[in-house]
PDB file of C-alpha atoms and ligand atoms in Angstrom:
ATOM      1  CA  MET A   1      64.901 -62.053  -9.333  1.00 86.00           C
ATOM      2  CA  PRO A   2      62.358 -60.893 -12.010  1.00 95.00           C
ATOM      3  CA  ALA A   3      59.116 -62.585 -11.302  1.00 97.00           C
ATOM      4  CA  GLY A   4      57.265 -65.377 -13.208  1.00 98.00           C
ATOM      5  CA  THR A   5      54.873 -65.241 -15.843  1.00 98.00           C
ATOM      6  CA  LEU A   6      51.310 -66.976 -15.678  1.00 98.00           C
ATOM      7  CA  PHE A   7      50.551 -68.817 -19.441  1.00 98.00           C
ATOM      8  CA  ILE A   8      47.237 -69.488 -19.485  1.00 98.00           C
ATOM      9  CA  VAL A   9      47.197 -72.653 -21.413  1.00 98.00           C
ATOM     10  CA  ALA A  10      44.392 -73.965 -23.812  1.00 98.00           C
ATOM     11  CA  THR A  11      44.849 -78.091 -24.022  1.00 98.00           C
ATOM     12  CA  PRO A  12      42.713 -80.195 -27.037  1.00 98.00           C
ATOM     13  CA  ILE A  13      39.080 -80.651 -26.693  1.00 98.00           C
ATOM     14  CA  GLY A  14      39.104 -84.019 -28.279  1.00 97.00           C
ATOM     15  CA  ASN A  15      42.178 -84.604 -30.332  1.00 97.00           C
ATOM     16  CA  LEU A  16      45.497 -84.387 -28.892  1.00 97.00           C
ATOM     17  CA  SER A  17      47.315 -83.211 -32.075  1.00 97.00           C
ATOM     18  CA  ASP A  18      45.398 -79.556 -31.875  1.00 98.00           C
ATOM     19  CA  LEU A  19      47.356 -79.283 -28.536  1.00 98.00           C
ATOM     20  CA  SER A  20      50.108 -76.238 -30.031  1.00 98.00           C
ATOM     21  CA  PRO A  21      53.748 -76.455 -30.607  1.00 98.00           C
ATOM     22  CA  ARG A  22      53.872 -73.277 -27.990  1.00 98.00           C
ATOM     23  CA  ALA A  23      51.567 -75.270 -25.574  1.00 98.00           C
ATOM     24  CA  LEU A  24      54.320 -78.003 -25.552  1.00 98.00           C
ATOM     25  CA  GLU A  25      57.090 -75.609 -25.772  1.00 98.00           C
ATOM     26  CA  THR A  26      55.308 -73.310 -22.298  1.00 98.00           C
ATOM     27  CA  LEU A  27      54.106 -76.473 -20.442  1.00 98.00           C
ATOM     28  CA  ARG A  28      57.883 -78.112 -20.808  1.00 98.00           C
ATOM     29  CA  SER A  29      59.267 -74.776 -19.452  1.00 98.00           C
ATOM     30  CA  VAL A  30      57.174 -74.024 -16.376  1.00 98.00           C
ATOM     31  CA  ALA A  31      58.242 -75.050 -12.319  1.00 98.00           C
ATOM     32  CA  GLY A  32      54.310 -76.372 -12.262  1.00 98.00           C
ATOM     33  CA  ILE A  33      51.376 -76.317 -13.935  1.00 98.00           C
ATOM     34  CA  CYS A  34      47.965 -75.792 -12.395  1.00 98.00           C
ATOM     35  CA  ALA A  35      45.476 -78.154 -13.362  1.00 97.00           C
ATOM     36  CA  GLU A  36      41.526 -78.853 -12.875  1.00 95.00           C
ATOM     37  CA  ASP A  37      41.743 -82.440 -12.530  1.00 95.00           C
ATOM     38  CA  THR A  38      45.420 -83.641 -11.972  1.00 96.00           C
ATOM     39  CA  ARG A  39      44.772 -87.284 -13.208  1.00 96.00           C
ATOM     40  CA  HIS A  40      43.576 -86.210 -16.606  1.00 97.00           C
ATOM     41  CA  THR A  41      46.448 -83.718 -17.115  1.00 98.00           C
ATOM     42  CA  ARG A  42      48.784 -85.916 -15.667  1.00 97.00           C
ATOM     43  CA  GLN A  43      47.973 -88.199 -18.708  1.00 97.00           C
ATOM     44  CA  LEU A  44      48.192 -85.865 -21.138  1.00 97.00           C
ATOM     45  CA  LEU A  45      51.774 -84.396 -20.255  1.00 97.00           C
ATOM     46  CA  SER A  46      52.526 -87.945 -20.259  1.00 97.00           C
ATOM     47  CA  HIS A  47      51.444 -88.415 -23.782  1.00 96.00           C
ATOM     48  CA  PHE A  48      53.753 -85.874 -25.079  1.00 97.00           C
ATOM     49  CA  GLY A  49      56.712 -86.624 -23.051  1.00 97.00           C
ATOM     50  CA  ILE A  50      56.450 -84.546 -19.991  1.00 97.00           C
ATOM     51  CA  GLU A  51      56.755 -84.243 -16.687  1.00 96.00           C
ATOM     52  CA  ARG A  52      55.839 -81.141 -14.727  1.00 97.00           C
ATOM     53  CA  PRO A  53      54.805 -80.562 -10.868  1.00 97.00           C
ATOM     54  CA  LEU A  54      50.961 -80.366 -10.806  1.00 98.00           C
ATOM     55  CA  ILE A  55      48.689 -77.870  -8.376  1.00 97.00           C
ATOM     56  CA  ALA A  56      45.361 -79.011  -8.158  1.00 96.00           C
ATOM     57  CA  LEU A  57      42.989 -76.480  -8.660  1.00 94.00           C
ATOM     58  CA  HIS A  58      39.020 -76.418  -8.356  1.00 87.00           C
ATOM     59  CA  GLU A  59      36.385 -74.521  -7.743  1.00 82.00           C
ATOM     60  CA  HIS A  60      36.639 -74.700  -3.668  1.00 88.00           C
ATOM     61  CA  ASN A  61      40.200 -73.827  -3.183  1.00 93.00           C
ATOM     62  CA  GLU A  62      40.672 -71.451  -5.979  1.00 94.00           C
ATOM     63  CA  GLU A  63      41.025 -68.331  -3.479  1.00 93.00           C
ATOM     64  CA  ALA A  64      44.094 -70.542  -1.431  1.00 94.00           C
ATOM     65  CA  ILE A  65      45.746 -71.504  -4.800  1.00 95.00           C
ATOM     66  CA  SER A  66      45.742 -67.755  -5.565  1.00 97.00           C
ATOM     67  CA  GLU A  67      47.635 -66.841  -3.300  1.00 96.00           C
ATOM     68  CA  ARG A  68      50.107 -69.667  -3.571  1.00 96.00           C
ATOM     69  CA  VAL A  69      50.337 -69.132  -7.244  1.00 97.00           C
ATOM     70  CA  VAL A  70      50.899 -64.734  -5.905  1.00 98.00           C
ATOM     71  CA  GLU A  71      53.525 -66.163  -4.193  1.00 97.00           C
ATOM     72  CA  ARG A  72      55.482 -68.597  -6.023  1.00 98.00           C
ATOM     73  CA  MET A  73      55.276 -65.586  -9.105  1.00 98.00           C
ATOM     74  CA  VAL A  74      56.616 -63.558  -6.858  1.00 98.00           C
ATOM     75  CA  GLY A  75      59.410 -65.571  -6.541  1.00 98.00           C
ATOM     76  CA  GLY A  76      60.519 -65.997  -9.523  1.00 98.00           C
ATOM     77  CA  ASP A  77      58.232 -69.261 -10.822  1.00 98.00           C
ATOM     78  CA  SER A  78      56.331 -69.038 -14.221  1.00 98.00           C
ATOM     79  CA  LEU A  79      53.513 -70.819 -13.853  1.00 98.00           C
ATOM     80  CA  ALA A  80      50.971 -72.326 -16.727  1.00 98.00           C
ATOM     81  CA  LEU A  81      47.711 -72.878 -15.978  1.00 98.00           C
ATOM     82  CA  VAL A  82      45.320 -75.582 -17.791  1.00 98.00           C
ATOM     83  CA  SER A  83      41.294 -76.929 -17.529  1.00 97.00           C
ATOM     84  CA  ASP A  84      40.428 -80.407 -18.339  1.00 97.00           C
ATOM     85  CA  ALA A  85      39.550 -79.418 -21.861  1.00 97.00           C
ATOM     86  CA  GLY A  86      39.555 -76.055 -23.783  1.00 98.00           C
ATOM     87  CA  THR A  87      40.828 -72.462 -22.846  1.00 98.00           C
ATOM     88  CA  PRO A  88      41.054 -72.464 -18.647  1.00 98.00           C
ATOM     89  CA  LEU A  89      38.494 -69.932 -17.501  1.00 97.00           C
ATOM     90  CA  VAL A  90      35.382 -70.487 -20.185  1.00 98.00           C
ATOM     91  CA  SER A  91      32.988 -72.572 -17.822  1.00 97.00           C
ATOM     92  CA  ASP A  92      36.122 -73.970 -16.165  1.00 96.00           C
ATOM     93  CA  PRO A  93      38.187 -72.604 -13.667  1.00 95.00           C
ATOM     94  CA  GLY A  94      40.449 -69.949 -13.242  1.00 96.00           C
ATOM     95  CA  PHE A  95      39.436 -66.932 -13.194  1.00 96.00           C
ATOM     96  CA  ARG A  96      40.042 -66.446  -9.552  1.00 97.00           C
ATOM     97  CA  VAL A  97      43.895 -66.897  -9.734  1.00 98.00           C
ATOM     98  CA  VAL A  98      44.566 -64.709 -13.025  1.00 98.00           C
ATOM     99  CA  ARG A  99      42.301 -61.750 -10.937  1.00 98.00           C
ATOM    100  CA  ALA A 100      45.520 -61.979  -7.767  1.00 98.00           C
ATOM    101  CA  ALA A 101      47.811 -62.661 -10.485  1.00 98.00           C
ATOM    102  CA  ARG A 102      46.826 -59.010 -12.066  1.00 98.00           C
ATOM    103  CA  ALA A 103      45.694 -57.400  -8.930  1.00 98.00           C
ATOM    104  CA  ALA A 104      49.858 -58.273  -7.900  1.00 98.00           C
ATOM    105  CA  GLY A 105      50.623 -56.961 -11.107  1.00 98.00           C
ATOM    106  CA  LEU A 106      52.070 -59.723 -12.492  1.00 98.00           C
ATOM    107  CA  ARG A 107      52.569 -60.785 -15.961  1.00 98.00           C
ATOM    108  CA  VAL A 108      48.934 -63.196 -17.365  1.00 98.00           C
ATOM    109  CA  SER A 109      49.971 -64.557 -20.441  1.00 98.00           C
ATOM    110  CA  PRO A 110      47.532 -66.459 -22.699  1.00 98.00           C
ATOM    111  CA  VAL A 111      48.731 -69.595 -24.855  1.00 98.00           C
ATOM    112  CA  PRO A 112      45.535 -69.930 -27.077  1.00 98.00           C
ATOM    113  CA  GLY A 113      44.251 -72.970 -28.806  1.00 98.00           C
ATOM    114  CA  ALA A 114      40.794 -75.245 -28.864  1.00 98.00           C
ATOM    115  CA  CYS A 115      37.822 -73.551 -27.441  1.00 98.00           C
ATOM    116  CA  ALA A 116      34.642 -75.881 -27.747  1.00 98.00           C
ATOM    117  CA  ALA A 117      31.820 -72.370 -27.831  1.00 98.00           C
ATOM    118  CA  ILE A 118      34.053 -70.906 -30.783  1.00 98.00           C
ATOM    119  CA  ALA A 119      34.745 -73.672 -32.824  1.00 98.00           C
ATOM    120  CA  ALA A 120      31.247 -74.919 -32.733  1.00 98.00           C
ATOM    121  CA  LEU A 121      30.338 -71.314 -33.591  1.00 98.00           C
ATOM    122  CA  SER A 122      32.604 -71.733 -37.049  1.00 98.00           C
ATOM    123  CA  VAL A 123      30.892 -74.226 -38.154  1.00 98.00           C
ATOM    124  CA  ALA A 124      27.542 -73.446 -37.325  1.00 98.00           C
ATOM    125  CA  GLY A 125      26.166 -71.555 -40.659  1.00 97.00           C
ATOM    126  CA  LEU A 126      25.204 -68.547 -38.528  1.00 96.00           C
ATOM    127  CA  PRO A 127      25.652 -65.276 -37.740  1.00 95.00           C
ATOM    128  CA  SER A 128      28.968 -65.066 -35.585  1.00 96.00           C
ATOM    129  CA  ASP A 129      29.857 -61.529 -36.231  1.00 95.00           C
ATOM    130  CA  ARG A 130      27.577 -60.826 -32.794  1.00 96.00           C
ATOM    131  CA  PHE A 131      26.892 -63.998 -29.774  1.00 98.00           C
ATOM    132  CA  VAL A 132      25.884 -64.452 -26.691  1.00 98.00           C
ATOM    133  CA  PHE A 133      28.207 -67.189 -24.754  1.00 98.00           C
ATOM    134  CA  GLU A 134      26.103 -68.789 -21.927  1.00 98.00           C
ATOM    135  CA  GLY A 135      27.418 -71.509 -20.638  1.00 98.00           C
ATOM    136  CA  PHE A 136      25.618 -74.559 -18.910  1.00 98.00           C
ATOM    137  CA  LEU A 137      21.939 -73.802 -18.446  1.00 98.00           C
ATOM    138  CA  PRO A 138      20.555 -74.439 -15.202  1.00 97.00           C
ATOM    139  CA  ALA A 139      20.094 -77.992 -14.412  1.00 96.00           C
ATOM    140  CA  LYS A 140      16.255 -77.476 -13.446  1.00 96.00           C
ATOM    141  CA  SER A 141      13.572 -76.987 -16.169  1.00 94.00           C
ATOM    142  CA  SER A 142      11.671 -74.391 -13.931  1.00 94.00           C
ATOM    143  CA  ALA A 143      15.241 -72.322 -13.464  1.00 96.00           C
ATOM    144  CA  ARG A 144      16.205 -73.211 -16.960  1.00 97.00           C
ATOM    145  CA  ARG A 145      12.862 -72.025 -18.795  1.00 94.00           C
ATOM    146  CA  GLU A 146      12.781 -68.852 -16.122  1.00 94.00           C
ATOM    147  CA  ARG A 147      16.527 -67.863 -18.431  1.00 96.00           C
ATOM    148  CA  LEU A 148      15.781 -68.939 -21.414  1.00 96.00           C
ATOM    149  CA  GLY A 149      13.120 -66.630 -21.107  1.00 92.00           C
ATOM    150  CA  LYS A 150      15.391 -63.885 -20.392  1.00 93.00           C
ATOM    151  CA  LEU A 151      17.196 -64.684 -24.034  1.00 95.00           C
ATOM    152  CA  ALA A 152      13.824 -64.900 -25.878  1.00 91.00           C
ATOM    153  CA  SER A 153      14.347 -61.442 -27.653  1.00 89.00           C
ATOM    154  CA  GLU A 154      17.728 -61.592 -28.167  1.00 94.00           C
ATOM    155  CA  THR A 155      18.889 -60.471 -31.951  1.00 93.00           C
ATOM    156  CA  ARG A 156      22.449 -62.181 -31.156  1.00 96.00           C
ATOM    157  CA  THR A 157      23.465 -65.545 -32.165  1.00 97.00           C
ATOM    158  CA  LEU A 158      23.022 -68.178 -28.958  1.00 98.00           C
ATOM    159  CA  VAL A 159      25.802 -70.602 -27.375  1.00 98.00           C
ATOM    160  CA  PHE A 160      24.905 -73.156 -24.686  1.00 98.00           C
ATOM    161  CA  TYR A 161      27.070 -76.167 -23.331  1.00 98.00           C
ATOM    162  CA  GLU A 162      25.202 -78.971 -22.372  1.00 98.00           C
ATOM    163  CA  SER A 163      25.996 -82.098 -21.451  1.00 97.00           C
ATOM    164  CA  SER A 164      24.373 -85.926 -22.277  1.00 97.00           C
ATOM    165  CA  HIS A 165      22.470 -85.856 -19.491  1.00 96.00           C
ATOM    166  CA  ARG A 166      20.225 -83.047 -20.292  1.00 97.00           C
ATOM    167  CA  ILE A 167      20.717 -82.656 -24.005  1.00 98.00           C
ATOM    168  CA  ALA A 168      17.057 -83.394 -25.036  1.00 98.00           C
ATOM    169  CA  GLU A 169      15.498 -81.816 -21.905  1.00 97.00           C
ATOM    170  CA  SER A 170      16.858 -78.521 -22.581  1.00 98.00           C
ATOM    171  CA  LEU A 171      16.026 -78.800 -27.022  1.00 98.00           C
ATOM    172  CA  ALA A 172      12.377 -79.156 -25.082  1.00 97.00           C
ATOM    173  CA  ASP A 173      12.897 -76.592 -22.979  1.00 97.00           C
ATOM    174  CA  MET A 174      14.690 -74.028 -26.018  1.00 97.00           C
ATOM    175  CA  ARG A 175      11.492 -75.303 -28.197  1.00 95.00           C
ATOM    176  CA  VAL A 176       8.900 -73.933 -25.786  1.00 92.00           C
ATOM    177  CA  VAL A 177      10.107 -70.731 -24.967  1.00 93.00           C
ATOM    178  CA  PHE A 178      11.956 -69.972 -28.125  1.00 93.00           C
ATOM    179  CA  GLY A 179       9.236 -71.050 -30.510  1.00 91.00           C
ATOM    180  CA  ASP A 180       9.487 -74.410 -32.850  1.00 92.00           C
ATOM    181  CA  ALA A 181      10.721 -72.504 -35.416  1.00 91.00           C
ATOM    182  CA  ARG A 182      13.522 -71.045 -34.941  1.00 94.00           C
ATOM    183  CA  ASN A 183      16.898 -72.722 -36.410  1.00 95.00           C
ATOM    184  CA  ALA A 184      20.174 -73.833 -34.225  1.00 98.00           C
ATOM    185  CA  VAL A 185      22.767 -76.229 -34.965  1.00 98.00           C
ATOM    186  CA  MET A 186      23.967 -79.195 -31.904  1.00 98.00           C
ATOM    187  CA  ALA A 187      27.841 -79.161 -32.372  1.00 98.00           C
ATOM    188  CA  ARG A 188      28.502 -82.955 -30.987  1.00 98.00           C
ATOM    189  CA  GLU A 189      31.892 -84.447 -29.983  1.00 98.00           C
ATOM    190  CA  LEU A 190      34.063 -81.801 -31.798  1.00 98.00           C
ATOM    191  CA  THR A 191      37.538 -83.058 -32.941  1.00 98.00           C
ATOM    192  CA  LYS A 192      36.414 -86.801 -31.968  1.00 98.00           C
ATOM    193  CA  LEU A 193      35.720 -89.854 -33.478  1.00 97.00           C
ATOM    194  CA  PHE A 194      31.837 -88.959 -33.854  1.00 97.00           C
ATOM    195  CA  GLU A 195      32.049 -85.783 -34.690  1.00 98.00           C
ATOM    196  CA  THR A 196      28.525 -84.918 -35.142  1.00 98.00           C
ATOM    197  CA  VAL A 197      27.386 -81.121 -36.597  1.00 98.00           C
ATOM    198  CA  LEU A 198      23.250 -81.201 -37.325  1.00 97.00           C
ATOM    199  CA  ASP A 199      20.899 -78.084 -37.942  1.00 97.00           C
ATOM    200  CA  GLY A 200      17.358 -77.502 -38.319  1.00 96.00           C
ATOM    201  CA  SER A 201      14.448 -75.679 -36.781  1.00 96.00           C
ATOM    202  CA  LEU A 202      14.587 -77.074 -33.089  1.00 97.00           C
ATOM    203  CA  GLU A 203      11.971 -78.709 -33.594  1.00 97.00           C
ATOM    204  CA  SER A 204      13.304 -80.637 -35.939  1.00 97.00           C
ATOM    205  CA  LEU A 205      16.462 -81.360 -33.680  1.00 98.00           C
ATOM    206  CA  HIS A 206      14.601 -82.082 -30.727  1.00 98.00           C
ATOM    207  CA  ALA A 207      12.997 -85.343 -32.593  1.00 98.00           C
ATOM    208  CA  GLN A 208      16.876 -86.090 -34.025  1.00 97.00           C
ATOM    209  CA  VAL A 209      17.731 -86.149 -30.365  1.00 97.00           C
ATOM    210  CA  LEU A 210      14.966 -88.266 -29.164  1.00 97.00           C
ATOM    211  CA  ALA A 211      14.770 -90.840 -32.464  1.00 97.00           C
ATOM    212  CA  ASP A 212      18.495 -91.625 -32.029  1.00 95.00           C
ATOM    213  CA  ASP A 213      20.512 -92.406 -28.796  1.00 94.00           C
ATOM    214  CA  ASN A 214      23.378 -91.960 -30.665  1.00 94.00           C
ATOM    215  CA  GLN A 215      22.932 -88.105 -30.888  1.00 93.00           C
ATOM    216  CA  ARG A 216      22.641 -87.900 -26.905  1.00 95.00           C
ATOM    217  CA  LYS A 217      25.582 -89.023 -26.203  1.00 96.00           C
ATOM    218  CA  GLY A 218      28.424 -87.474 -25.459  1.00 97.00           C
ATOM    219  CA  GLU A 219      29.212 -83.300 -25.463  1.00 98.00           C
ATOM    220  CA  PHE A 220      27.365 -80.347 -26.971  1.00 98.00           C
ATOM    221  CA  VAL A 221      27.638 -77.106 -28.137  1.00 98.00           C
ATOM    222  CA  VAL A 222      24.050 -75.805 -28.883  1.00 98.00           C
ATOM    223  CA  MET A 223      23.508 -72.694 -30.805  1.00 98.00           C
ATOM    224  CA  VAL A 224      20.515 -70.930 -31.306  1.00 98.00           C
ATOM    225  CA  GLN A 225      20.119 -68.000 -34.489  1.00 96.00           C
ATOM    226  CA  GLY A 226      19.076 -64.843 -32.486  1.00 95.00           C
ATOM    227  CA  ALA A 227      15.140 -63.494 -32.645  1.00 92.00           C
ATOM    228  CA  GLY A 228      14.227 -61.682 -36.643  1.00 86.00           C
ATOM    229  CA  ASP A 229      13.049 -58.651 -36.094  1.00 80.00           C
ATOM    230  CA  ASP A 230       9.282 -59.272 -36.305  1.00 83.00           C
ATOM    231  CA  GLU A 231       9.814 -61.970 -33.044  1.00 84.00           C
ATOM    232  CA  GLU A 232      11.787 -59.369 -31.509  1.00 80.00           C
ATOM    233  CA  ALA A 233       8.735 -57.092 -31.396  1.00 80.00           C
ATOM    234  CA  GLN A 234       5.907 -59.630 -31.070  1.00 87.00           C
ATOM    235  CA  LEU A 235       8.080 -60.436 -27.649  1.00 86.00           C
ATOM    236  CA  ILE A 236       7.770 -56.677 -26.710  1.00 84.00           C
ATOM    237  CA  GLU A 237       4.862 -56.846 -27.299  1.00 86.00           C
ATOM    238  CA  GLY A 238       3.679 -59.574 -25.448  1.00 90.00           C
ATOM    239  CA  ARG A 239       5.471 -58.521 -22.657  1.00 90.00           C
ATOM    240  CA  ARG A 240       4.142 -55.342 -22.631  1.00 86.00           C
ATOM    241  CA  LEU A 241       0.595 -56.967 -22.616  1.00 90.00           C
ATOM    242  CA  TYR A 242       1.394 -59.758 -19.687  1.00 93.00           C
ATOM    243  CA  ALA A 243       2.506 -57.151 -17.370  1.00 90.00           C
ATOM    244  CA  ARG A 244      -0.322 -54.564 -17.661  1.00 91.00           C
ATOM    245  CA  LEU A 245      -2.985 -58.194 -17.846  1.00 93.00           C
ATOM    246  CA  SER A 246      -1.195 -59.608 -14.440  1.00 92.00           C
ATOM    247  CA  GLU A 247      -2.728 -56.698 -13.157  1.00 93.00           C
ATOM    248  CA  HIS A 248      -5.947 -58.102 -13.126  1.00 94.00           C
ATOM    249  CA  LEU A 249      -5.529 -61.542 -13.604  1.00 94.00           C
ATOM    250  CA  PRO A 250      -3.809 -64.988 -12.919  1.00 93.00           C
ATOM    251  CA  PRO A 251      -0.264 -65.449 -14.520  1.00 92.00           C
ATOM    252  CA  SER A 252      -1.246 -68.364 -16.194  1.00 91.00           C
ATOM    253  CA  THR A 253      -4.422 -66.511 -18.100  1.00 94.00           C
ATOM    254  CA  ALA A 254      -2.682 -62.954 -18.691  1.00 92.00           C
ATOM    255  CA  ALA A 255       0.174 -64.976 -20.242  1.00 92.00           C
ATOM    256  CA  LYS A 256      -2.414 -66.996 -22.319  1.00 93.00           C
ATOM    257  CA  LEU A 257      -4.057 -63.984 -23.499  1.00 93.00           C
ATOM    258  CA  ALA A 258      -0.948 -62.119 -24.095  1.00 92.00           C
ATOM    259  CA  ALA A 259       0.415 -64.712 -26.343  1.00 92.00           C
ATOM    260  CA  GLU A 260      -2.803 -65.185 -28.531  1.00 92.00           C
ATOM    261  CA  LEU A 261      -2.376 -61.266 -29.029  1.00 89.00           C
ATOM    262  CA  SER A 262       0.915 -60.740 -29.749  1.00 90.00           C
ATOM    263  CA  GLY A 263       2.120 -63.946 -31.680  1.00 88.00           C
ATOM    264  CA  ALA A 264       4.478 -64.367 -28.650  1.00 90.00           C
ATOM    265  CA  PRO A 265       5.465 -67.821 -27.294  1.00 88.00           C
ATOM    266  CA  ARG A 266       3.841 -67.800 -24.151  1.00 88.00           C
ATOM    267  CA  LYS A 267       6.692 -69.270 -22.294  1.00 83.00           C
ATOM    268  CA  SER A 268       8.675 -66.765 -23.296  1.00 85.00           C
ATOM    269  CA  LEU A 269       6.410 -63.906 -21.313  1.00 86.00           C
ATOM    270  CA  TYR A 270       6.876 -65.676 -17.996  1.00 69.00           C
ATOM    271  CA  GLY A 271       9.757 -64.655 -15.858  1.00 57.00           C
ATOM    272  CA  SER A 272       9.726 -61.317 -18.167  1.00 47.00           C
TER     273      SER A 272
HETATM  274  N1  SAM B   1      36.647 -74.444 -21.401  1.00 66.14           N
HETATM  275  C1  SAM B   1      36.306 -75.665 -22.622  1.00 66.14           C
HETATM  276  C2  SAM B   1      36.283 -74.766 -23.503  1.00 66.14           C
HETATM  277  O1  SAM B   1      36.824 -74.399 -23.769  1.00 66.14           O
HETATM  278  O2  SAM B   1      35.093 -75.109 -24.824  1.00 66.14           O
HETATM  279  C3  SAM B   1      34.884 -76.103 -21.340  1.00 66.14           C
HETATM  280  C4  SAM B   1      34.711 -76.712 -20.688  1.00 66.14           C
HETATM  281  S1  SAM B   1      33.134 -77.166 -20.133  1.00 66.14           S
HETATM  282  C5  SAM B   1      33.223 -77.900 -18.090  1.00 66.14           C
HETATM  283  C6  SAM B   1      33.306 -79.043 -21.292  1.00 66.14           C
HETATM  284  C7  SAM B   1      31.827 -78.017 -21.867  1.00 66.14           C
HETATM  285  O3  SAM B   1      32.236 -78.074 -23.067  1.00 66.14           O
HETATM  286  C8  SAM B   1      31.110 -79.825 -22.367  1.00 66.14           C
HETATM  287  O4  SAM B   1      30.034 -79.678 -21.272  1.00 66.14           O
HETATM  288  C9  SAM B   1      30.281 -78.842 -23.795  1.00 66.14           C
HETATM  289  O5  SAM B   1      29.446 -78.193 -23.942  1.00 66.14           O
HETATM  290  C10 SAM B   1      31.459 -78.633 -24.221  1.00 66.14           C
HETATM  291  N2  SAM B   1      32.663 -79.502 -24.713  1.00 66.14           N
HETATM  292  C11 SAM B   1      33.907 -79.376 -24.510  1.00 66.14           C
HETATM  293  N3  SAM B   1      34.326 -80.349 -25.386  1.00 66.14           N
HETATM  294  C12 SAM B   1      33.439 -80.559 -26.466  1.00 66.14           C
HETATM  295  C13 SAM B   1      33.665 -81.096 -27.949  1.00 66.14           C
HETATM  296  N4  SAM B   1      34.813 -81.962 -28.245  1.00 66.14           N
HETATM  297  N5  SAM B   1      31.955 -81.389 -29.070  1.00 66.14           N
HETATM  298  C14 SAM B   1      31.356 -80.282 -28.270  1.00 66.14           C
HETATM  299  N6  SAM B   1      30.828 -79.751 -27.045  1.00 66.14           N
HETATM  300  C15 SAM B   1      32.375 -79.353 -26.084  1.00 66.14           C
END
């Protein structure tokens, strides 16, 4: 009996019509489907009249499920892996299962489709020939600013996922670290009824989000234009000064002085 294939199947990020004909055909044909939230996936499948056994897959049981998946594939079963929305493994579980299947020499095949990051980039109007996908930022502001600080001199477009709970705080931290004037785009509820794409400086995006409750509802992709050559040079100089000054001065004084002398945002110098 030949070994089965593991199909990694993208599902819609809001609009059910975005499930491709090949995704439907694949989900109908496999012996079982690994799913993040089985109730959620069962609803999707029943909408399309598909009944297949589901295998619950989450971060805590991925290792155990990986073994089971490999055993079944070796025994000849083809399986699918889906997440709650979009492309599995993109800020979603599945990486360990794919790694185990590949390590066992089994075939893993993509059935591509929706991905919030790519959909957002495609409508942002920011440079997209080179970009950095950063997924979710840390929940705590101090850790978030530290992570952002490491990205302050990045010249490629930055792509973040964000939830309604933290969108305002994250934009506030981006203003502090990247500076008020940096261009950004916020894509909300893509492919859904309240799809909104806002662009402008970080300052204006933050102000719009604070001024309108609706702009804090739903699911978000935030994209920030990369640092320009000037900004990058300022940051490099600011960090050099900070490193030297903090040998002799308290960190906050060193950062204040380095920021004044270089023109770089003060918070972007911490954690560097
Ligand atoms: N695997 C998914 C993908 O391919 O996009 C992403 C899963 S991640 C757990 C969920 C996050 O993706 C949300 O918090 C939000 O940041 C983003 N997202 C998902 N659907 C979205 C949508 N319709 N509009 C904007 N962002 C979305």
